[in-house]
mmCIF file of C-alpha atoms in Angstrom:
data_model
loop_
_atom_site.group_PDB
_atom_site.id
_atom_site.type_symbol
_atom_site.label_atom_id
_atom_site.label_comp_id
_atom_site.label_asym_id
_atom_site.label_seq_id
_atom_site.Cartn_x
_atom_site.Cartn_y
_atom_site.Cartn_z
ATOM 1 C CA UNK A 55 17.218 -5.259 -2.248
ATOM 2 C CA UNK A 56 15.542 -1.944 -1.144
ATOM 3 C CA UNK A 57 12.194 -1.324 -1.085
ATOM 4 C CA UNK A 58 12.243 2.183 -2.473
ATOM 5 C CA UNK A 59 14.414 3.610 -4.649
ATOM 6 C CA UNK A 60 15.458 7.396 -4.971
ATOM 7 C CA UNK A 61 14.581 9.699 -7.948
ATOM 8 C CA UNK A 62 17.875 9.935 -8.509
ATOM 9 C CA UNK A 63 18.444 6.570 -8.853
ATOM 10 C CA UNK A 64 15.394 5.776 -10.776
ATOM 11 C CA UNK A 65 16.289 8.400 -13.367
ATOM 12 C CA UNK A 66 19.905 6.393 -13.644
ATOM 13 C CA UNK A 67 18.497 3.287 -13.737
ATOM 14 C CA UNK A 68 16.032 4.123 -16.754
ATOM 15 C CA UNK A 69 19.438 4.740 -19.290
ATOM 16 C CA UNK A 70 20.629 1.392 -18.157
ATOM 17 C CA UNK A 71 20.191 -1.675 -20.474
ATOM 18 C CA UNK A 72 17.453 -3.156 -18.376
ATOM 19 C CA UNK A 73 15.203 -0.272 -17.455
ATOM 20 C CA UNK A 74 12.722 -0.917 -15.233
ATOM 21 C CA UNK A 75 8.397 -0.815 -15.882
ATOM 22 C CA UNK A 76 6.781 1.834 -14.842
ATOM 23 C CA UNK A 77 3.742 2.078 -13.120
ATOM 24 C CA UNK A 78 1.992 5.201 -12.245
ATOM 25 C CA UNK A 79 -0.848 4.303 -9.423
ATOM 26 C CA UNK A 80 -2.175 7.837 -8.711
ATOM 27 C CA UNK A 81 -5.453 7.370 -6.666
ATOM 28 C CA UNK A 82 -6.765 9.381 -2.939
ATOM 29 C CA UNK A 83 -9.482 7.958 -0.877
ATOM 30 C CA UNK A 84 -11.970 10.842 -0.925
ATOM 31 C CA UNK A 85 -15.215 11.805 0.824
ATOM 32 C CA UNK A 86 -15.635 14.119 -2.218
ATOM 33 C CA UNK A 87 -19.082 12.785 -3.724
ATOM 34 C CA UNK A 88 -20.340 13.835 -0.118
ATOM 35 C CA UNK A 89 -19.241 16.830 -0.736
ATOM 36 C CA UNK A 90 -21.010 16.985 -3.789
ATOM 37 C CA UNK A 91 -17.986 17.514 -5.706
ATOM 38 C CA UNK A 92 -16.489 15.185 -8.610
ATOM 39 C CA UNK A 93 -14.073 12.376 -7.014
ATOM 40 C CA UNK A 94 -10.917 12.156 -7.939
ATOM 41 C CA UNK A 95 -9.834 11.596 -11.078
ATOM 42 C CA UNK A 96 -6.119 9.669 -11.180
ATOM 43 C CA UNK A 97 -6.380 8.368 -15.337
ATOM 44 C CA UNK A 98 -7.190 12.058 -15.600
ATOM 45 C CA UNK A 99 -4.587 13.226 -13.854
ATOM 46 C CA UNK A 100 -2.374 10.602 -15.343
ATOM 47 C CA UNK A 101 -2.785 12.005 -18.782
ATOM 48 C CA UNK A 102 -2.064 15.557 -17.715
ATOM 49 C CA UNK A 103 1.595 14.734 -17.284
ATOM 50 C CA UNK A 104 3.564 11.422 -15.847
ATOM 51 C CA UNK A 105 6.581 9.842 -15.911
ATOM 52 C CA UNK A 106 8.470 8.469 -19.272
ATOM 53 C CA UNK A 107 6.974 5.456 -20.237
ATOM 54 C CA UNK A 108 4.876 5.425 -17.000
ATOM 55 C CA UNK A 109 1.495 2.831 -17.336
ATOM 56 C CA UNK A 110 -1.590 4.136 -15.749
ATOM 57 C CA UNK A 111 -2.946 1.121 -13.165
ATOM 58 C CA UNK A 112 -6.366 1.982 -11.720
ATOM 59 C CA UNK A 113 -5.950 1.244 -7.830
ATOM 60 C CA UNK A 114 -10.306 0.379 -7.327
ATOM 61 C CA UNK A 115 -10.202 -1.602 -10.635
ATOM 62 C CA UNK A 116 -7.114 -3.475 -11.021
ATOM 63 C CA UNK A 117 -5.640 -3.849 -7.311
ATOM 64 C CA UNK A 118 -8.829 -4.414 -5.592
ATOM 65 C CA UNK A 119 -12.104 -6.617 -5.799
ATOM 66 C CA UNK A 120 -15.537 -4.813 -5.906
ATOM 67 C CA UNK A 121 -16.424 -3.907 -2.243
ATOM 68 C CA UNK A 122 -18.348 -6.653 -0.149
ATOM 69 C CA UNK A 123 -18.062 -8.624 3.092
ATOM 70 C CA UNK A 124 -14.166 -8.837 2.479
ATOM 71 C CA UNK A 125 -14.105 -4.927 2.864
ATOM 72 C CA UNK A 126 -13.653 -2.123 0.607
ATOM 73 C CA UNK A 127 -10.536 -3.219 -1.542
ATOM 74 C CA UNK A 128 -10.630 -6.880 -0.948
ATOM 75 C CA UNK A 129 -7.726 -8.539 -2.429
ATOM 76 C CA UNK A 130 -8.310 -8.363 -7.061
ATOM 77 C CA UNK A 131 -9.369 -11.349 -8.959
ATOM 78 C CA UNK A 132 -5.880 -13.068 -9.824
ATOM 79 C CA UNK A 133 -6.647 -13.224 -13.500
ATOM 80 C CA UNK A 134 -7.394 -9.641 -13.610
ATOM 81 C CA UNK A 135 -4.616 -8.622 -11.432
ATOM 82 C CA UNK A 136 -2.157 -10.653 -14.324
ATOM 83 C CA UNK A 137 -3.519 -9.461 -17.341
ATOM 84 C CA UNK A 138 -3.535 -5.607 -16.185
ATOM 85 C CA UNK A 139 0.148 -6.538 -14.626
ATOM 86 C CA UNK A 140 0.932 -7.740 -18.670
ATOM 87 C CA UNK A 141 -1.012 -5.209 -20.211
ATOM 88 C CA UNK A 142 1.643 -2.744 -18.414
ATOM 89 C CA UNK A 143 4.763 -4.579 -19.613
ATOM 90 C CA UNK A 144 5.681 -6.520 -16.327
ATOM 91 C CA UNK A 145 7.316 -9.706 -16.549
ATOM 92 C CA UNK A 146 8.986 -11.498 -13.907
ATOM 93 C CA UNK A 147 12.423 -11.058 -14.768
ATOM 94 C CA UNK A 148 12.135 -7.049 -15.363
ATOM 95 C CA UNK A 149 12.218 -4.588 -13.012
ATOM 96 C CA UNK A 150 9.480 -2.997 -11.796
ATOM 97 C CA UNK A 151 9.132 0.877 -10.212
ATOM 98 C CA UNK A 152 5.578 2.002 -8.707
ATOM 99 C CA UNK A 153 4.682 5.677 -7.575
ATOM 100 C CA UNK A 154 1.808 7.799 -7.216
ATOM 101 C CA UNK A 155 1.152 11.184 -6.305
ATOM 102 C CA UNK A 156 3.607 11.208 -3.311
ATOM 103 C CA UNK A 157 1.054 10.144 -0.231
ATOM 104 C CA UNK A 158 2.532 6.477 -1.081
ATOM 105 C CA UNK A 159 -0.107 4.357 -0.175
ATOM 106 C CA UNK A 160 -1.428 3.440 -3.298
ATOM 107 C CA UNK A 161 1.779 2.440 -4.856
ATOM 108 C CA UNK A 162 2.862 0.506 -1.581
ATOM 109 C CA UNK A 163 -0.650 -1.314 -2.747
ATOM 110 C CA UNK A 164 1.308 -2.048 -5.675
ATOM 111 C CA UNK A 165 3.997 -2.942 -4.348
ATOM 112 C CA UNK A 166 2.576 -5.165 -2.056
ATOM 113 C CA UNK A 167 0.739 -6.989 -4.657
ATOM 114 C CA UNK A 168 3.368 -7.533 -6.923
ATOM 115 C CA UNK A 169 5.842 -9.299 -3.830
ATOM 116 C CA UNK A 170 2.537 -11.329 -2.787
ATOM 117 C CA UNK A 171 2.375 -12.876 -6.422
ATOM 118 C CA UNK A 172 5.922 -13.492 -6.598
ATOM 119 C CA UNK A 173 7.364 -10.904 -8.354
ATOM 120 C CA UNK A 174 11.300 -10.564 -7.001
ATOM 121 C CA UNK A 175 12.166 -7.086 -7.537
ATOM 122 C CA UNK A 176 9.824 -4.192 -7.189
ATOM 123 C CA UNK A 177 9.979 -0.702 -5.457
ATOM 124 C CA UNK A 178 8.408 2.809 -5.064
ATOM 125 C CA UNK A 179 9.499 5.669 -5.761
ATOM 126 C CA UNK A 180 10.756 7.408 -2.640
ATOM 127 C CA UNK A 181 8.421 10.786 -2.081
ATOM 128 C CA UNK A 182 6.134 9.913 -5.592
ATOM 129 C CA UNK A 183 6.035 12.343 -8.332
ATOM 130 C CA UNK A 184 6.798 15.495 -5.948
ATOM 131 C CA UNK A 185 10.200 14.048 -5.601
ATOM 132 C CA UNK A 186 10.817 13.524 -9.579
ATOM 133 C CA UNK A 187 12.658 16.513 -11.371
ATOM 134 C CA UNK A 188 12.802 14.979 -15.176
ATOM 135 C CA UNK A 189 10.394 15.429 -17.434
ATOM 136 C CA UNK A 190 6.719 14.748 -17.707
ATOM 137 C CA UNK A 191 4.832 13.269 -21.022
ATOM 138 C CA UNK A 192 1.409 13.384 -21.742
ATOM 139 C CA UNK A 193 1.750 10.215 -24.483
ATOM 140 C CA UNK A 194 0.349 7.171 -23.709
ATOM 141 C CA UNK A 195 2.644 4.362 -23.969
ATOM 142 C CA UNK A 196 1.746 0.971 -25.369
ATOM 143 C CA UNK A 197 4.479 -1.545 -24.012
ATOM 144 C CA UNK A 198 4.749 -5.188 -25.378
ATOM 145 C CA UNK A 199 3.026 -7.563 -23.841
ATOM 146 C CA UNK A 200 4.747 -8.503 -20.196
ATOM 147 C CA UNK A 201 4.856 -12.235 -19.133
ATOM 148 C CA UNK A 202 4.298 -11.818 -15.546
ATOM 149 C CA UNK A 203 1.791 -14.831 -14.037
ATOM 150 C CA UNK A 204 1.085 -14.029 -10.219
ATOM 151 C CA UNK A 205 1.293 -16.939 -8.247
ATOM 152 C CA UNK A 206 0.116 -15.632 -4.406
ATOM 153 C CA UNK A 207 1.563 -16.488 -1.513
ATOM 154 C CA UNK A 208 5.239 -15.086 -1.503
ATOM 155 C CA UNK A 209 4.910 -13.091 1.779
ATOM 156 C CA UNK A 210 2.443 -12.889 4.599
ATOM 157 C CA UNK A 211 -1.408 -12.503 4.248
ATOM 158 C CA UNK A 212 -3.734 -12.206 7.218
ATOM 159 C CA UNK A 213 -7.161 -12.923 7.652
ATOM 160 C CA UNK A 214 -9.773 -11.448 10.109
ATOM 161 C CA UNK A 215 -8.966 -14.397 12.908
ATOM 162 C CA UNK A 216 -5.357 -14.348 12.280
ATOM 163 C CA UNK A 217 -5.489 -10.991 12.636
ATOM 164 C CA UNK A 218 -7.150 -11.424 16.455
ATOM 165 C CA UNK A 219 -4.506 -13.683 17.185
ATOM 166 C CA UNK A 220 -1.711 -12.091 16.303
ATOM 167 C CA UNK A 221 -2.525 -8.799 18.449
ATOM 168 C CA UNK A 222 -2.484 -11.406 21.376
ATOM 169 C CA UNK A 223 0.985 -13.603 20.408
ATOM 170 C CA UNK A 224 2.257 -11.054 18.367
ATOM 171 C CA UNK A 225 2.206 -6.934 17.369
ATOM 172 C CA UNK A 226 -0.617 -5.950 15.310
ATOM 173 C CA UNK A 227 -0.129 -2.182 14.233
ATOM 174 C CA UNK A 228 -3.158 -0.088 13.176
ATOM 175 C CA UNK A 229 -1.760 2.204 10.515
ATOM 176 C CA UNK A 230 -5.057 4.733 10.511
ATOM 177 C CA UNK A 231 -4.932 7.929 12.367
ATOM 178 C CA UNK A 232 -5.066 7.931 16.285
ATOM 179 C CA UNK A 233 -8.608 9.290 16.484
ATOM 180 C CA UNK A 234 -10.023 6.398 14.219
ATOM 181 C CA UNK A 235 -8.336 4.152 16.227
ATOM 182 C CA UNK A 236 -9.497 5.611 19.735
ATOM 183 C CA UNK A 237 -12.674 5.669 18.139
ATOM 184 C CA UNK A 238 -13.404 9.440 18.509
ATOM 185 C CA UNK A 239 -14.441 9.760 14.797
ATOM 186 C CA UNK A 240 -15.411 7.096 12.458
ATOM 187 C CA UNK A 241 -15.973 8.817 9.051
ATOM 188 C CA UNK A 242 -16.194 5.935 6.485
ATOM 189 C CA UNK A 243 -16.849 2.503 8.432
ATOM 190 C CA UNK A 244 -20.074 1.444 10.204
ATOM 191 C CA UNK A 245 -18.736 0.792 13.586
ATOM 192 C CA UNK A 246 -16.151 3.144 15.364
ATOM 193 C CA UNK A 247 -12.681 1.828 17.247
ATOM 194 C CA UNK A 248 -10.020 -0.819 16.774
ATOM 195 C CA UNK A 249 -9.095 -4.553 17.138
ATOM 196 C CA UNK A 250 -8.864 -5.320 21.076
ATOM 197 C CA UNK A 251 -5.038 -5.283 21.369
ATOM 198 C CA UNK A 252 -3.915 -3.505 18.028
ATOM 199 C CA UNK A 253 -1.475 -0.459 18.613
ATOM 200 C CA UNK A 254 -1.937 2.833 17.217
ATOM 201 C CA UNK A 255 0.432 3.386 14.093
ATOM 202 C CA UNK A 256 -0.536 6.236 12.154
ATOM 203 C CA UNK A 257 0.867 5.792 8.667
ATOM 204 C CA UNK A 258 1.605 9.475 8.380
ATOM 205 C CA UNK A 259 4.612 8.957 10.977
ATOM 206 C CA UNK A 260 6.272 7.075 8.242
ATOM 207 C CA UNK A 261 7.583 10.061 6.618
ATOM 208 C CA UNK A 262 9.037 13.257 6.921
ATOM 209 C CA UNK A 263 7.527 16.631 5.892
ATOM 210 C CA UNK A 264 8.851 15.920 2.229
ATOM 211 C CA UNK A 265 6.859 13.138 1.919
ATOM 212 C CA UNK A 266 10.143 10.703 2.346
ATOM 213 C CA UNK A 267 10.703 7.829 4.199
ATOM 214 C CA UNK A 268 12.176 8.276 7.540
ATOM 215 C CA UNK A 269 15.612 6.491 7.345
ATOM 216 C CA UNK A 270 15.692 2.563 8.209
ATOM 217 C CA UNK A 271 17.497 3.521 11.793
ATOM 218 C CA UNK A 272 14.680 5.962 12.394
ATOM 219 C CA UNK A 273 12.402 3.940 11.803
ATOM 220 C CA UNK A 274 13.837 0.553 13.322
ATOM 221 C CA UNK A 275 13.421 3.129 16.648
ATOM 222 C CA UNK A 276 10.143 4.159 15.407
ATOM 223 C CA UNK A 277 8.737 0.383 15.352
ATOM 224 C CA UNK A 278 10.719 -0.773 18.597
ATOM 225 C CA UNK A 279 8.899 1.975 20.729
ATOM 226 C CA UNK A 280 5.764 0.488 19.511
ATOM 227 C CA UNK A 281 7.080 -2.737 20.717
ATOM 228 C CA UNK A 282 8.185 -4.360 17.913
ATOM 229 C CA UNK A 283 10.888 -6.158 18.591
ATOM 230 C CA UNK A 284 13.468 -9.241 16.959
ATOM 231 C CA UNK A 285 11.529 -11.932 15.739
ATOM 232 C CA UNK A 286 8.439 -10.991 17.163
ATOM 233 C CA UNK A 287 5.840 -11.553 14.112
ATOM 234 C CA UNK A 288 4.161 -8.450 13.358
ATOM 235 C CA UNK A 289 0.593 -7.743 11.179
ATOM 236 C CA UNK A 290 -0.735 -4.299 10.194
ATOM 237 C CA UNK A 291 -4.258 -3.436 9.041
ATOM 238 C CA UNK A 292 -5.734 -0.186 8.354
ATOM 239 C CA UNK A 293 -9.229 0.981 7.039
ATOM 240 C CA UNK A 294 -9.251 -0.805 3.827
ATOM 241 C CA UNK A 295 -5.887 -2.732 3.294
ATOM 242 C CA UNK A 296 -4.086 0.352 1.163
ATOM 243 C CA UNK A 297 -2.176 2.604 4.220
ATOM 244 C CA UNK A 298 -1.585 -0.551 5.870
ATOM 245 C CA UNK A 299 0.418 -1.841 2.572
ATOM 246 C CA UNK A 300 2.398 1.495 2.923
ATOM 247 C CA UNK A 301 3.214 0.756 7.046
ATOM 248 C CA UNK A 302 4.476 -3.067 5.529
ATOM 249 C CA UNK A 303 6.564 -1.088 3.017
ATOM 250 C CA UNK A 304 8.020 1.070 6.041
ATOM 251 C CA UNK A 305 8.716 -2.240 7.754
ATOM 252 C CA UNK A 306 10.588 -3.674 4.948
ATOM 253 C CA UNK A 307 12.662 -0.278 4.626
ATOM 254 C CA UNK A 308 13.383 -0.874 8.474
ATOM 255 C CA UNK A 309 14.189 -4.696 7.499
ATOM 256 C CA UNK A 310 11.272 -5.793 9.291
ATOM 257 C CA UNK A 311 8.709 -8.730 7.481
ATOM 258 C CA UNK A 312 5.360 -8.289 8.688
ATOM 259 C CA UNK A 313 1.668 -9.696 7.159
ATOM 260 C CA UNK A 314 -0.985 -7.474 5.959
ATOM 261 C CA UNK A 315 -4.420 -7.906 6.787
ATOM 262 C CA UNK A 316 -6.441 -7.043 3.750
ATOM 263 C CA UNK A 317 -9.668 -7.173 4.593
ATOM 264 C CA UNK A 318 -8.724 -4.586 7.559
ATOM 265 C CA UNK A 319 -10.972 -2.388 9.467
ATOM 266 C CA UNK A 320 -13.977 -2.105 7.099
ATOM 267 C CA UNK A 321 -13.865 -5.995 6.847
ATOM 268 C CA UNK A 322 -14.044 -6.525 10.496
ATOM 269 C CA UNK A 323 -16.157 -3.644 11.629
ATOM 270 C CA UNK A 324 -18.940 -5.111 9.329
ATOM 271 C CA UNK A 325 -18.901 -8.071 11.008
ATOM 272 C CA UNK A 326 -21.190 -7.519 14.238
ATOM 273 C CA UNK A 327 -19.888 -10.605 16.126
ATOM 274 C CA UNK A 328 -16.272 -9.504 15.686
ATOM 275 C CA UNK A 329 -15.070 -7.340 19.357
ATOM 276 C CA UNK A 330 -14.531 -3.723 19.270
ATOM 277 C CA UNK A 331 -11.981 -1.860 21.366
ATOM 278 C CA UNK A 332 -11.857 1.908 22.402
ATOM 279 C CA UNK A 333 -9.951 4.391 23.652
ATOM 280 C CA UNK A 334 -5.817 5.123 23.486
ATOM 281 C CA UNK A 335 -5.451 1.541 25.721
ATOM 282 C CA UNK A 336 -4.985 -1.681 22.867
ATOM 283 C CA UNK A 337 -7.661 -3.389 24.803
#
């Protein structure tokens, strides 16, 4: 099964007898209360318009832990992750469909999530909400009670040493844009740089100026120039776990597996025994 599905295809799949959940995931890391303006708002921008039957999930509430040593979106409580997956209508035999406002990372959160804990079919909307051309509704739906009940472990989960290891047996790809990686700027975590022998793996290349995926040969090319090749286990990480879910849904697309590391930069740059690399070189 694909990993994404078209808006075309998602607006013929919603007449068909089994319709699939909807799950609107709209969130944007932000320096904003820096700025001194108001963060954004994705419940609030949920309400102004989404799509038919669309559930609001919040991203910092329901797909993440409270920030600590495990980084800023440590993996959620399991309990909480359920009941907010049931509170939306998922069960484990429907369909599910996640999007957000077309940067795809939060939804590939989603997405992630959902295959970690077992669920068996789940995609995001190709492009987000840009791509859509239906209709919007304001209403706020109130879908029966879904029986979904995660149970983790379904694909590949790194932590902070596996993570180490794998950029030396394996290819770990740092999803984060080239100058966080090189170090040059380090705007949200404590300590500046990369893993020692990560490659740089910016997210953004992911996707064409629409916001689309780049198709499965393109990036099956993309991927092999950064030296991934057949069989060769491959981990991502990013700042916080949430591009980095986006680069594993990229994979998939390309049918490559590969095993997110959660915690991520802002897990192991706040760690000050863990090694610190600089510059374009891996090590």
């Amino acid at each position: 099964m694909n990993a994404i599905i078209s808006a075309s295809d998602l607006a013929h799949a919603l007449t068909s007898p089994t319709p699939p959940v909807l799950l609107d995931i709209r969130w944007q890391l932000t320096a904003a209360k820096a700025a001194g303006e108001p963060p954004f708002d994705g419940r609030a921008a949920y309400e102004a318009g989404h799509l038919p039957g669309a559930v609001y999930v919040d991203l910092d509430r329901e797909l993440a832990s409270a920030p600590g040593t495990g980084g800023r979106h440590p993996l959620p409580d399991l309990a909480r992750f359920g009941a907010a997956m049931r509170r939306a209508g998922v069960s484990s035999r429907t369909p599910v469909v996640v999007y957000d406002g077309g940067q795809g990372w939060a939804a590939a959160r989603a997405w992630w999530l959902l295959r970690w804990t077992g669920h068996p079919d789940v995609r995001v909307l190709d492009g987000g909400l840009p791509a859509w051309e239906g209709p919007l509704e304001t209403a706020v739906p109130a879908p029966a009670e879904g029986d979904f009940a995660p149970e983790p472990g379904a694909v590949g989960l790194l932590d902070a040493d596996a993570a180490a290891e794998l950029a030396r047996s394996g290819v770990l790809l740092d999803a984060r844009a080239g100058e966080r990686y090189r170090g040059e700027v380090e705007p949200i975590d404590p300590v500046a740089g990369h893993i020692p022998g990560a490659v740089s793996a910016p997210t953004t290349e992911n996707v064409g100026a629409d916001g689309r995926f780049l198709s499965a040969e393109e990036l099956r090319e993309r991927f092999k120039g950064l030296g991934v090749s057949e069989g060769s286990p491959v981990g991502v990480y990013c700042g916080s776990g949430v591009s980095a879910a986006h680069q594993v849904l990229a994979l998939a697309v390309a049918g490559i597996a590969a095993e997110l590391y959660v915690g991520s930069w802002s897990e192991w740059s706040a760690d000050p025994d863990r090694p610190v690399a600089v510059g374009p070189d891996p090590q």
